[in-house]
mmCIF file with all atom_site columns, C-alpha atoms in Angstrom:
data_model
loop_
_atom_site.group_PDB
_atom_site.id
_atom_site.type_symbol
_atom_site.label_atom_id
_atom_site.label_alt_id
_atom_site.label_comp_id
_atom_site.label_asym_id
_atom_site.label_entity_id
_atom_site.label_seq_id
_atom_site.pdbx_PDB_ins_code
_atom_site.Cartn_x
_atom_site.Cartn_y
_atom_site.Cartn_z
_atom_site.occupancy
_atom_site.B_iso_or_equiv
_atom_site.pdbx_formal_charge
_atom_site.auth_seq_id
_atom_site.auth_comp_id
_atom_site.auth_asym_id
_atom_site.auth_atom_id
_atom_site.pdbx_PDB_model_num
ATOM 1  C CA . MET A 1 1  ? 0.000   0.000  0.000  1.00 50.00 ? 478 MET A CA 1
ATOM 2  C CA . SER A 1 2  ? 1.259   3.472  -0.841 1.00 50.00 ? 479 SER A CA 1
ATOM 3  C CA . LEU A 1 3  ? 0.822   6.432  1.475  1.00 61.00 ? 480 LEU A CA 1
ATOM 4  C CA . ASP A 1 4  ? 1.772   10.013 0.737  1.00 61.00 ? 481 ASP A CA 1
ATOM 5  C CA . GLY A 1 5  ? 3.986   8.755  -2.094 1.00 69.00 ? 482 GLY A CA 1
ATOM 6  C CA . ARG A 1 6  ? 5.806   6.165  0.019  1.00 78.00 ? 483 ARG A CA 1
ATOM 7  C CA . HIS A 1 7  ? 5.182   2.497  0.612  1.00 90.00 ? 484 HIS A CA 1
ATOM 8  C CA . ILE A 1 8  ? 4.061   1.632  4.163  1.00 92.00 ? 485 ILE A CA 1
ATOM 9  C CA . ASP A 1 9  ? 7.264   -0.390 4.689  1.00 94.00 ? 486 ASP A CA 1
ATOM 10 C CA . ASP A 1 10 ? 9.326   2.735  3.936  1.00 94.00 ? 487 ASP A CA 1
ATOM 11 C CA . LEU A 1 11 ? 7.301   4.729  6.454  1.00 94.00 ? 488 LEU A CA 1
ATOM 12 C CA . ILE A 1 12 ? 7.861   2.024  9.062  1.00 96.00 ? 489 ILE A CA 1
ATOM 13 C CA . ARG A 1 13 ? 11.613  2.190  8.404  1.00 96.00 ? 490 ARG A CA 1
ATOM 14 C CA . ILE A 1 14 ? 11.528  5.970  8.825  1.00 95.00 ? 491 ILE A CA 1
ATOM 15 C CA . ALA A 1 15 ? 9.590   5.689  12.090 1.00 97.00 ? 492 ALA A CA 1
ATOM 16 C CA . THR A 1 16 ? 11.974  2.994  13.349 1.00 97.00 ? 493 THR A CA 1
ATOM 17 C CA . ALA A 1 17 ? 14.859  5.386  12.717 1.00 97.00 ? 494 ALA A CA 1
ATOM 18 C CA . GLY A 1 18 ? 13.113  8.020  14.856 1.00 97.00 ? 495 GLY A CA 1
ATOM 19 C CA . GLY A 1 19 ? 11.554  10.093 12.097 1.00 95.00 ? 496 GLY A CA 1
ATOM 20 C CA . GLY A 1 20 ? 8.189   11.627 12.874 1.00 95.00 ? 497 GLY A CA 1
ATOM 21 C CA . MET A 1 21 ? 5.478   12.217 10.306 1.00 95.00 ? 498 MET A CA 1
ATOM 22 C CA . ARG A 1 22 ? 2.016   13.595 9.673  1.00 94.00 ? 499 ARG A CA 1
ATOM 23 C CA . LEU A 1 23 ? -0.146  11.394 7.443  1.00 93.00 ? 500 LEU A CA 1
ATOM 24 C CA . ASN A 1 24 ? -3.657  11.067 6.069  1.00 92.00 ? 501 ASN A CA 1
ATOM 25 C CA . VAL A 1 25 ? -4.348  7.373  6.520  1.00 91.00 ? 502 VAL A CA 1
ATOM 26 C CA . SER A 1 26 ? -7.922  7.054  5.263  1.00 89.00 ? 503 SER A CA 1
ATOM 27 C CA . SER A 1 27 ? -7.088  4.213  2.865  1.00 87.00 ? 504 SER A CA 1
ATOM 28 C CA . ILE A 1 28 ? -4.532  2.326  4.967  1.00 91.00 ? 505 ILE A CA 1
ATOM 29 C CA . LEU A 1 29 ? -5.310  -1.019 6.573  1.00 94.00 ? 506 LEU A CA 1
ATOM 30 C CA . THR A 1 30 ? -5.486  -1.168 10.352 1.00 96.00 ? 507 THR A CA 1
ATOM 31 C CA . ASP A 1 31 ? -2.794  -3.859 10.519 1.00 97.00 ? 508 ASP A CA 1
ATOM 32 C CA . ASP A 1 32 ? -0.374  -1.569 8.669  1.00 96.00 ? 509 ASP A CA 1
ATOM 33 C CA . LEU A 1 33 ? -1.191  1.323  11.002 1.00 97.00 ? 510 LEU A CA 1
ATOM 34 C CA . VAL A 1 34 ? -0.574  -0.903 14.008 1.00 98.00 ? 511 VAL A CA 1
ATOM 35 C CA . ARG A 1 35 ? 2.859   -1.783 12.590 1.00 97.00 ? 512 ARG A CA 1
ATOM 36 C CA . LEU A 1 36 ? 3.602   1.897  11.954 1.00 97.00 ? 513 LEU A CA 1
ATOM 37 C CA . ALA A 1 37 ? 2.525   2.917  15.461 1.00 97.00 ? 514 ALA A CA 1
ATOM 38 C CA . ALA A 1 38 ? 4.638   0.162  17.029 1.00 98.00 ? 515 ALA A CA 1
ATOM 39 C CA . ALA A 1 39 ? 7.694   1.297  15.074 1.00 98.00 ? 516 ALA A CA 1
ATOM 40 C CA . ALA A 1 40 ? 7.159   4.891  16.195 1.00 97.00 ? 517 ALA A CA 1
ATOM 41 C CA . LYS A 1 41 ? 6.735   3.828  19.800 1.00 97.00 ? 518 LYS A CA 1
ATOM 42 C CA . SER A 1 42 ? 9.925   1.774  19.790 1.00 96.00 ? 519 SER A CA 1
ATOM 43 C CA . SER A 1 43 ? 12.001  4.741  18.618 1.00 97.00 ? 520 SER A CA 1
ATOM 44 C CA . GLY A 1 44 ? 10.138  7.542  20.372 1.00 97.00 ? 521 GLY A CA 1
ATOM 45 C CA . ALA A 1 45 ? 9.057   9.081  17.058 1.00 97.00 ? 522 ALA A CA 1
ATOM 46 C CA . ARG A 1 46 ? 5.793   11.006 16.908 1.00 97.00 ? 523 ARG A CA 1
ATOM 47 C CA . ILE A 1 47 ? 3.231   10.282 14.244 1.00 96.00 ? 524 ILE A CA 1
ATOM 48 C CA . TYR A 1 48 ? 0.128   12.356 13.606 1.00 96.00 ? 525 TYR A CA 1
ATOM 49 C CA . LEU A 1 49 ? -2.641  10.524 11.813 1.00 95.00 ? 526 LEU A CA 1
ATOM 50 C CA . SER A 1 50 ? -5.696  12.026 10.148 1.00 95.00 ? 527 SER A CA 1
ATOM 51 C CA . GLY A 1 51 ? -8.447  10.452 8.078  1.00 95.00 ? 528 GLY A CA 1
ATOM 52 C CA . LEU A 1 52 ? -9.320  7.887  10.714 1.00 95.00 ? 529 LEU A CA 1
ATOM 53 C CA . SER A 1 53 ? -13.107 8.272  10.503 1.00 94.00 ? 530 SER A CA 1
ATOM 54 C CA . GLY A 1 54 ? -13.415 5.070  8.477  1.00 92.00 ? 531 GLY A CA 1
ATOM 55 C CA . HIS A 1 55 ? -11.791 3.019  11.226 1.00 95.00 ? 532 HIS A CA 1
ATOM 56 C CA . SER A 1 56 ? -13.831 1.527  14.050 1.00 96.00 ? 533 SER A CA 1
ATOM 57 C CA . THR A 1 57 ? -13.264 2.300  17.710 1.00 96.00 ? 534 THR A CA 1
ATOM 58 C CA . ASN A 1 58 ? -11.696 -1.137 18.135 1.00 97.00 ? 535 ASN A CA 1
ATOM 59 C CA . ASP A 1 59 ? -9.323  -0.373 15.250 1.00 97.00 ? 536 ASP A CA 1
ATOM 60 C CA . LEU A 1 60 ? -8.292  2.904  16.896 1.00 96.00 ? 537 LEU A CA 1
ATOM 61 C CA . ILE A 1 61 ? -7.651  1.104  20.174 1.00 97.00 ? 538 ILE A CA 1
ATOM 62 C CA . ARG A 1 62 ? -5.401  -1.401 18.380 1.00 97.00 ? 539 ARG A CA 1
ATOM 63 C CA . ILE A 1 63 ? -3.507  1.420  16.670 1.00 97.00 ? 540 ILE A CA 1
ATOM 64 C CA . GLY A 1 64 ? -3.099  3.244  19.976 1.00 94.00 ? 541 GLY A CA 1
#
């Protein structure tokens, strides 16, 4: 899946390296967002996500 011109795996690598980002994630699968959030948490990077209205409350809890 591509997001803001980058593949989700590239964004995970950036987050793992400590890079923060602001993304519209309306078309991204919950499992990919969980992976991205975990990578950010492990490095202390901050990610700001918008476009989450299509995700359920349970999805948001998993991402958090």
